Amino acid sequence: MADKEYHKQYRKEYSKKVKYLNVSIPVKTYKEMQDRADSEGVKVTSLLRNMAIAYMQQTTYIPKEIEDELKQLSLLIRNVANNVNQVAHHSNVMKGMVNENDLLAEIKKLDTMVHDYTLKKLRAYNDY
C-alpha cells in the first residue's frame, strides 16, 4: 500500500512541474521528424521538445552529428591554442619575440572557418 501512495503523491507533485502538450502535424512532417530523430538516436517527442525549446530561447538546435563534429573541431582549436602558448613561452625564454599578430590572425582565420563551416552544415542539414 505504501508503494501505491508514493506513486500517487509523486504523480501529484510531478503534474505541478510538467505540462503535457498535444500537437497535430501532417503525416509527411512526422515522417521527416521521425527520420531525423532516428538519425540522432532520439525519440520524435524528444526531438520536437528540443527544437521547440531551442526556438523559444532563440538558439540554434544542433543535431547530434554536427555537435560531435564541433566537439572534434573544438579539441583541435584548443590544441592550436596550446601550441600558441608554447610558442609564446619559448619566445619569452629565448628573449626573441615571435610576431604574435601573425599567430592571432591565424587563430581568427580558423575561428571564422569553423563558424562558416558550422552555418553551412546547419543549412544543409535543415534544407529538406
CSV table of N, CA and C in Angstrom, one decimal:
chain,number,residue,atom,x,y,z
A,1,MET,N,0.8,-1.2,0.0
A,1,MET,CA,0.0,0.0,0.0
A,1,MET,C,0.9,1.3,0.0
A,2,ALA,N,2.0,1.2,0.7
A,2,ALA,CA,2.9,2.4,0.7
A,2,ALA,C,3.4,2.8,-0.6
A,3,ASP,N,3.6,1.8,-1.5
A,3,ASP,CA,4.1,2.0,-2.8
A,3,ASP,C,3.0,2.7,-3.6
A,4,LYS,N,1.8,2.3,-3.5
A,4,LYS,CA,0.7,3.0,-4.2
A,4,LYS,C,0.6,4.4,-3.8
A,5,GLU,N,0.6,4.7,-2.5
A,5,GLU,CA,0.6,6.1,-2.0
A,5,GLU,C,1.7,6.9,-2.5
A,6,TYR,N,2.9,6.3,-2.5
A,6,TYR,CA,4.1,7.0,-3.0
A,6,TYR,C,3.9,7.5,-4.5
A,7,HIS,N,3.5,6.6,-5.3
A,7,HIS,CA,3.3,6.9,-6.7
A,7,HIS,C,2.2,7.9,-6.9
A,8,LYS,N,1.1,7.8,-6.1
A,8,LYS,CA,0.1,8.8,-6.2
A,8,LYS,C,0.6,10.2,-5.8
A,9,GLN,N,1.3,10.3,-4.8
A,9,GLN,CA,1.9,11.6,-4.4
A,9,GLN,C,2.9,12.1,-5.4
A,10,TYR,N,3.7,11.2,-5.9
A,10,TYR,CA,4.7,11.5,-7.0
A,10,TYR,C,4.0,12.1,-8.2
A,11,ARG,N,3.0,11.5,-8.7
A,11,ARG,CA,2.3,12.0,-9.8
A,11,ARG,C,1.6,13.4,-9.6
A,12,LYS,N,1.2,13.5,-8.4
A,12,LYS,CA,0.6,14.8,-8.0
A,12,LYS,C,1.6,15.9,-8.0
A,13,GLU,N,2.8,15.7,-7.5
A,13,GLU,CA,3.9,16.7,-7.5
A,13,GLU,C,4.4,16.9,-8.9
A,14,TYR,N,4.5,15.8,-9.6
A,14,TYR,CA,5.1,15.9,-11.0
A,14,TYR,C,4.2,16.7,-11.9
A,15,SER,N,2.9,16.6,-11.7
A,15,SER,CA,1.9,17.4,-12.5
A,15,SER,C,2.0,18.9,-12.3
A,16,LYS,N,2.6,19.3,-11.1
A,16,LYS,CA,2.7,20.7,-10.9
A,16,LYS,C,4.0,21.2,-11.6
A,17,LYS,N,4.9,20.4,-11.9
A,17,LYS,CA,6.2,20.8,-12.5
A,17,LYS,C,6.2,20.6,-14.1
A,18,VAL,N,5.3,19.8,-14.6
A,18,VAL,CA,5.4,19.4,-16.0
A,18,VAL,C,4.0,19.6,-16.6
A,19,LYS,N,3.9,20.1,-17.8
A,19,LYS,CA,2.7,20.2,-18.6
A,19,LYS,C,2.8,19.4,-19.9
A,20,TYR,N,1.8,18.7,-20.3
A,20,TYR,CA,1.7,18.0,-21.5
A,20,TYR,C,1.1,18.8,-22.6
A,21,LEU,N,1.6,18.7,-23.8
A,21,LEU,CA,1.0,19.4,-24.9
A,21,LEU,C,0.7,18.3,-26.0
A,22,ASN,N,-0.4,18.5,-26.6
A,22,ASN,CA,-0.8,17.6,-27.8
A,22,ASN,C,-0.6,18.5,-29.0
A,23,VAL,N,0.1,18.0,-30.0
A,23,VAL,CA,0.4,18.7,-31.2
A,23,VAL,C,0.0,17.9,-32.4
A,24,SER,N,-0.7,18.5,-33.3
A,24,SER,CA,-1.1,17.8,-34.5
A,24,SER,C,-0.2,18.3,-35.7
A,25,ILE,N,0.4,17.3,-36.4
A,25,ILE,CA,1.2,17.7,-37.5
A,25,ILE,C,0.9,16.7,-38.7
A,26,PRO,N,1.1,17.2,-39.9
A,26,PRO,CA,0.8,16.3,-41.1
A,26,PRO,C,1.7,15.1,-41.0
A,27,VAL,N,1.3,14.0,-41.6
A,27,VAL,CA,2.0,12.7,-41.6
A,27,VAL,C,3.4,12.9,-42.3
A,28,LYS,N,3.4,13.7,-43.3
A,28,LYS,CA,4.6,13.9,-44.0
A,28,LYS,C,5.7,14.5,-43.1
A,29,THR,N,5.2,15.5,-42.4
A,29,THR,CA,6.1,16.2,-41.4
A,29,THR,C,6.6,15.3,-40.3
A,30,TYR,N,5.7,14.4,-39.8
A,30,TYR,CA,6.0,13.5,-38.8
A,30,TYR,C,7.1,12.5,-39.3
A,31,LYS,N,6.9,12.0,-40.5
A,31,LYS,CA,7.9,11.1,-41.1
A,31,LYS,C,9.2,11.7,-41.2
A,32,GLU,N,9.3,13.0,-41.6
A,32,GLU,CA,10.6,13.7,-41.7
A,32,GLU,C,11.2,13.8,-40.3
A,33,MET,N,10.4,14.2,-39.3
A,33,MET,CA,10.9,14.3,-38.0
A,33,MET,C,11.3,12.9,-37.5
A,34,GLN,N,10.6,11.8,-37.8
A,34,GLN,CA,11.0,10.5,-37.4
A,34,GLN,C,12.3,10.1,-38.0
A,35,ASP,N,12.5,10.4,-39.3
A,35,ASP,CA,13.8,10.1,-39.9
A,35,ASP,C,14.9,10.8,-39.2
A,36,ARG,N,14.7,12.1,-38.9
A,36,ARG,CA,15.8,12.9,-38.3
A,36,ARG,C,16.0,12.4,-36.9
A,37,ALA,N,14.9,12.1,-36.1
A,37,ALA,CA,15.1,11.5,-34.8
A,37,ALA,C,15.8,10.2,-34.8
A,38,ASP,N,15.5,9.4,-35.8
A,38,ASP,CA,16.2,8.1,-35.9
A,38,ASP,C,17.7,8.3,-36.2
A,39,SER,N,18.0,9.3,-37.0
A,39,SER,CA,19.4,9.5,-37.3
A,39,SER,C,20.2,10.1,-36.1
A,40,GLU,N,19.5,10.7,-35.2
A,40,GLU,CA,20.1,11.2,-34.0
A,40,GLU,C,20.0,10.3,-32.8
A,41,GLY,N,19.2,9.2,-33.0
A,41,GLY,CA,19.1,8.3,-31.9
A,41,GLY,C,18.2,8.7,-30.7
A,42,VAL,N,17.2,9.5,-31.1
A,42,VAL,CA,16.3,10.0,-30.0
A,42,VAL,C,14.9,9.7,-30.5
A,43,LYS,N,13.9,9.9,-29.6
A,43,LYS,CA,12.5,9.8,-29.9
A,43,LYS,C,12.0,11.1,-30.6
A,44,VAL,N,11.0,10.9,-31.4
A,44,VAL,CA,10.4,12.1,-32.1
A,44,VAL,C,10.0,13.1,-31.0
A,45,THR,N,9.4,12.7,-29.9
A,45,THR,CA,8.9,13.7,-28.9
A,45,THR,C,10.1,14.4,-28.3
A,46,SER,N,11.2,13.8,-28.1
A,46,SER,CA,12.4,14.4,-27.6
A,46,SER,C,12.9,15.4,-28.6
A,47,LEU,N,13.0,15.0,-29.9
A,47,LEU,CA,13.4,15.9,-30.9
A,47,LEU,C,12.6,17.2,-31.0
A,48,LEU,N,11.3,17.0,-31.0
A,48,LEU,CA,10.3,18.1,-31.1
A,48,LEU,C,10.5,19.0,-29.9
A,49,ARG,N,10.6,18.5,-28.7
A,49,ARG,CA,10.8,19.3,-27.5
A,49,ARG,C,12.1,20.1,-27.5
A,50,ASN,N,13.2,19.4,-27.9
A,50,ASN,CA,14.5,20.1,-28.0
A,50,ASN,C,14.4,21.2,-29.1
A,51,MET,N,13.8,21.0,-30.2
A,51,MET,CA,13.7,22.0,-31.2
A,51,MET,C,12.8,23.2,-30.8
A,52,ALA,N,11.7,22.9,-30.1
A,52,ALA,CA,10.8,23.9,-29.6
A,52,ALA,C,11.5,24.8,-28.5
A,53,ILE,N,12.3,24.2,-27.7
A,53,ILE,CA,13.0,24.9,-26.6
A,53,ILE,C,14.1,25.8,-27.3
A,54,ALA,N,14.8,25.2,-28.2
A,54,ALA,CA,15.8,26.0,-28.9
A,54,ALA,C,15.2,27.2,-29.6
A,55,TYR,N,14.1,27.0,-30.2
A,55,TYR,CA,13.4,28.1,-30.9
A,55,TYR,C,13.0,29.2,-29.9
A,56,MET,N,12.4,28.7,-28.8
A,56,MET,CA,11.9,29.7,-27.8
A,56,MET,C,13.0,30.5,-27.2
A,57,GLN,N,14.2,29.8,-27.0
A,57,GLN,CA,15.3,30.5,-26.4
A,57,GLN,C,16.1,31.2,-27.5
A,58,GLN,N,15.7,31.2,-28.7
A,58,GLN,CA,16.3,31.9,-29.8
A,58,GLN,C,17.8,31.4,-30.0
A,59,THR,N,17.9,30.1,-29.8
A,59,THR,CA,19.2,29.5,-30.0
A,59,THR,C,19.1,28.5,-31.2
A,60,THR,N,20.2,28.0,-31.7
A,60,THR,CA,20.1,27.1,-32.8
A,60,THR,C,20.1,25.7,-32.3
A,61,TYR,N,19.2,24.9,-32.8
A,61,TYR,CA,19.2,23.4,-32.4
A,61,TYR,C,20.3,22.8,-33.2
A,62,ILE,N,21.2,22.1,-32.6
A,62,ILE,CA,22.4,21.5,-33.2
A,62,ILE,C,22.2,20.0,-33.2
A,63,PRO,N,22.0,19.4,-34.4
A,63,PRO,CA,21.9,17.9,-34.4
A,63,PRO,C,23.1,17.2,-33.9
A,64,LYS,N,22.9,16.0,-33.3
A,64,LYS,CA,24.0,15.3,-32.7
A,64,LYS,C,25.2,15.1,-33.6
A,65,GLU,N,24.9,14.8,-34.9
A,65,GLU,CA,26.0,14.5,-35.9
A,65,GLU,C,26.9,15.8,-35.9
A,66,ILE,N,26.3,16.9,-36.1
A,66,ILE,CA,27.1,18.2,-36.2
A,66,ILE,C,27.7,18.5,-34.8
A,67,GLU,N,27.0,18.3,-33.7
A,67,GLU,CA,27.6,18.5,-32.4
A,67,GLU,C,28.8,17.7,-32.2
A,68,ASP,N,28.8,16.5,-32.6
A,68,ASP,CA,30.0,15.6,-32.5
A,68,ASP,C,31.2,16.2,-33.3
A,69,GLU,N,30.9,16.7,-34.5
A,69,GLU,CA,32.0,17.3,-35.3
A,69,GLU,C,32.5,18.6,-34.7
A,70,LEU,N,31.6,19.4,-34.1
A,70,LEU,CA,32.0,20.6,-33.4
A,70,LEU,C,32.9,20.3,-32.2
A,71,LYS,N,32.6,19.2,-31.5
A,71,LYS,CA,33.4,18.8,-30.4
A,71,LYS,C,34.9,18.5,-30.8
A,72,GLN,N,34.9,17.8,-32.0
A,72,GLN,CA,36.3,17.5,-32.5
A,72,GLN,C,37.0,18.7,-32.9
A,73,LEU,N,36.3,19.7,-33.6
A,73,LEU,CA,36.9,20.9,-34.0
A,73,LEU,C,37.3,21.7,-32.8
A,74,SER,N,36.5,21.7,-31.8
A,74,SER,CA,36.9,22.5,-30.6
A,74,SER,C,38.2,21.9,-29.9
A,75,LEU,N,38.3,20.6,-29.9
A,75,LEU,CA,39.5,20.0,-29.4
A,75,LEU,C,40.7,20.4,-30.2
A,76,LEU,N,40.6,20.4,-31.6
A,76,LEU,CA,41.7,20.8,-32.4
A,76,LEU,C,42.1,22.3,-32.2
A,77,ILE,N,41.1,23.1,-32.0
A,77,ILE,CA,41.3,24.5,-31.7
A,77,ILE,C,42.0,24.7,-30.4
A,78,ARG,N,41.6,23.9,-29.4
A,78,ARG,CA,42.3,24.0,-28.1
A,78,ARG,C,43.8,23.5,-28.2
A,79,ASN,N,44.0,22.5,-29.1
A,79,ASN,CA,45.4,22.1,-29.4
A,79,ASN,C,46.2,23.2,-30.0
A,80,VAL,N,45.6,23.9,-30.9
A,80,VAL,CA,46.3,25.1,-31.6
A,80,VAL,C,46.6,26.1,-30.5
A,81,ALA,N,45.6,26.4,-29.7
A,81,ALA,CA,45.8,27.4,-28.6
A,81,ALA,C,47.0,27.0,-27.7
A,82,ASN,N,47.1,25.7,-27.4
A,82,ASN,CA,48.1,25.2,-26.6
A,82,ASN,C,49.5,25.4,-27.3
A,83,ASN,N,49.5,25.1,-28.6
A,83,ASN,CA,50.7,25.3,-29.3
A,83,ASN,C,51.2,26.8,-29.4
A,84,VAL,N,50.2,27.7,-29.5
A,84,VAL,CA,50.5,29.1,-29.5
A,84,VAL,C,51.1,29.5,-28.1
A,85,ASN,N,50.5,28.9,-27.1
A,85,ASN,CA,51.0,29.2,-25.8
A,85,ASN,C,52.5,28.7,-25.6
A,86,GLN,N,52.7,27.6,-26.2
A,86,GLN,CA,54.1,27.0,-26.1
A,86,GLN,C,55.1,27.9,-26.9
A,87,VAL,N,54.6,28.5,-28.1
A,87,VAL,CA,55.5,29.4,-28.9
A,87,VAL,C,55.7,30.6,-28.1
A,88,ALA,N,54.7,31.2,-27.4
A,88,ALA,CA,54.9,32.4,-26.6
A,88,ALA,C,55.9,32.1,-25.5
A,89,HIS,N,55.7,31.0,-24.8
A,89,HIS,CA,56.7,30.6,-23.7
A,89,HIS,C,58.1,30.5,-24.3
A,90,HIS,N,58.3,29.8,-25.4
A,90,HIS,CA,59.6,29.7,-26.0
A,90,HIS,C,60.1,31.1,-26.3
A,91,SER,N,59.3,31.9,-26.9
A,91,SER,CA,59.7,33.3,-27.2
A,91,SER,C,60.2,34.1,-26.0
A,92,ASN,N,59.5,33.9,-24.9
A,92,ASN,CA,59.9,34.6,-23.7
A,92,ASN,C,61.2,34.1,-23.1
A,93,VAL,N,61.4,32.8,-23.2
A,93,VAL,CA,62.6,32.1,-22.7
A,93,VAL,C,63.8,32.5,-23.5
A,94,MET,N,63.6,32.6,-24.8
A,94,MET,CA,64.7,32.9,-25.7
A,94,MET,C,64.9,34.4,-25.9
A,95,LYS,N,64.0,35.2,-25.3
A,95,LYS,CA,64.1,36.6,-25.4
A,95,LYS,C,64.0,37.1,-26.8
A,96,GLY,N,63.5,36.3,-27.7
A,96,GLY,CA,63.3,36.7,-29.1
A,96,GLY,C,61.8,36.6,-29.3
A,97,MET,N,61.2,37.7,-29.7
A,97,MET,CA,59.8,37.8,-29.9
A,97,MET,C,59.3,37.2,-31.2
A,98,VAL,N,58.3,36.4,-31.1
A,98,VAL,CA,57.7,35.8,-32.3
A,98,VAL,C,56.6,36.8,-32.6
A,99,ASN,N,56.3,37.1,-33.9
A,99,ASN,CA,55.2,38.0,-34.2
A,99,ASN,C,53.9,37.4,-33.8
A,100,GLU,N,53.4,37.8,-32.7
A,100,GLU,CA,52.1,37.2,-32.2
A,100,GLU,C,50.9,37.7,-33.0
A,101,ASN,N,51.0,38.8,-33.7
A,101,ASN,CA,49.9,39.2,-34.6
A,101,ASN,C,49.6,38.2,-35.7
A,102,ASP,N,50.7,37.6,-36.2
A,102,ASP,CA,50.5,36.6,-37.2
A,102,ASP,C,49.8,35.3,-36.6
A,103,LEU,N,50.2,35.0,-35.4
A,103,LEU,CA,49.6,33.8,-34.8
A,103,LEU,C,48.1,34.1,-34.5
A,104,LEU,N,47.8,35.3,-34.0
A,104,LEU,CA,46.4,35.7,-33.6
A,104,LEU,C,45.6,35.8,-34.9
A,105,ALA,N,46.2,36.2,-36.0
A,105,ALA,CA,45.4,36.3,-37.3
A,105,ALA,C,45.1,34.9,-37.7
A,106,GLU,N,46.0,34.0,-37.6
A,106,GLU,CA,45.7,32.6,-38.0
A,106,GLU,C,44.6,32.0,-37.1
A,107,ILE,N,44.6,32.3,-35.8
A,107,ILE,CA,43.6,31.8,-34.9
A,107,ILE,C,42.2,32.4,-35.3
A,108,LYS,N,42.2,33.7,-35.6
A,108,LYS,CA,41.0,34.3,-36.0
A,108,LYS,C,40.5,33.7,-37.4
A,109,LYS,N,41.4,33.4,-38.3
A,109,LYS,CA,41.0,32.8,-39.5
A,109,LYS,C,40.4,31.4,-39.3
A,110,LEU,N,41.0,30.7,-38.4
A,110,LEU,CA,40.5,29.4,-38.0
A,110,LEU,C,39.1,29.5,-37.4
A,111,ASP,N,38.9,30.5,-36.5
A,111,ASP,CA,37.6,30.7,-35.9
A,111,ASP,C,36.6,31.0,-36.9
A,112,THR,N,36.9,31.8,-37.9
A,112,THR,CA,36.0,32.2,-39.0
A,112,THR,C,35.6,31.0,-39.8
A,113,MET,N,36.6,30.2,-40.1
A,113,MET,CA,36.4,29.0,-40.9
A,113,MET,C,35.4,28.0,-40.2
A,114,VAL,N,35.6,27.8,-38.9
A,114,VAL,CA,34.8,26.9,-38.1
A,114,VAL,C,33.3,27.5,-38.1
A,115,HIS,N,33.2,28.8,-37.9
A,115,HIS,CA,31.9,29.4,-37.9
A,115,HIS,C,31.2,29.2,-39.2
A,116,ASP,N,31.9,29.5,-40.3
A,116,ASP,CA,31.3,29.3,-41.6
A,116,ASP,C,30.9,27.9,-41.9
A,117,TYR,N,31.8,27.0,-41.5
A,117,TYR,CA,31.6,25.6,-41.7
A,117,TYR,C,30.3,25.1,-41.0
A,118,THR,N,30.2,25.6,-39.7
A,118,THR,CA,29.0,25.2,-38.9
A,118,THR,C,27.7,25.7,-39.5
A,119,LEU,N,27.7,27.0,-40.0
A,119,LEU,CA,26.5,27.5,-40.6
A,119,LEU,C,26.1,26.7,-41.9
A,120,LYS,N,27.2,26.4,-42.6
A,120,LYS,CA,26.9,25.7,-43.9
A,120,LYS,C,26.3,24.3,-43.6
A,121,LYS,N,26.9,23.6,-42.6
A,121,LYS,CA,26.4,22.3,-42.2
A,121,LYS,C,24.9,22.4,-41.7
A,122,LEU,N,24.7,23.4,-40.9
A,122,LEU,CA,23.3,23.5,-40.4
A,122,LEU,C,22.3,23.9,-41.5
A,123,ARG,N,22.7,24.7,-42.4
A,123,ARG,CA,21.8,25.0,-43.6
A,123,ARG,C,21.6,23.8,-44.4
A,124,ALA,N,22.6,23.0,-44.6
A,124,ALA,CA,22.5,21.7,-45.4
A,124,ALA,C,21.6,20.7,-44.7
A,125,TYR,N,21.8,20.7,-43.4
A,125,TYR,CA,21.0,19.7,-42.5
A,125,TYR,C,19.5,20.1,-42.5
A,126,ASN,N,19.3,21.4,-42.5
A,126,ASN,CA,17.9,21.9,-42.4
A,126,ASN,C,17.2,22.1,-43.7
A,127,ASP,N,18.0,21.8,-44.8
A,127,ASP,CA,17.5,22.0,-46.2
A,127,ASP,C,16.7,20.7,-46.6
A,128,TYR,N,15.5,20.7,-46.3
A,128,TYR,CA,14.7,19.5,-46.7
A,128,TYR,C,13.5,19.8,-47.5
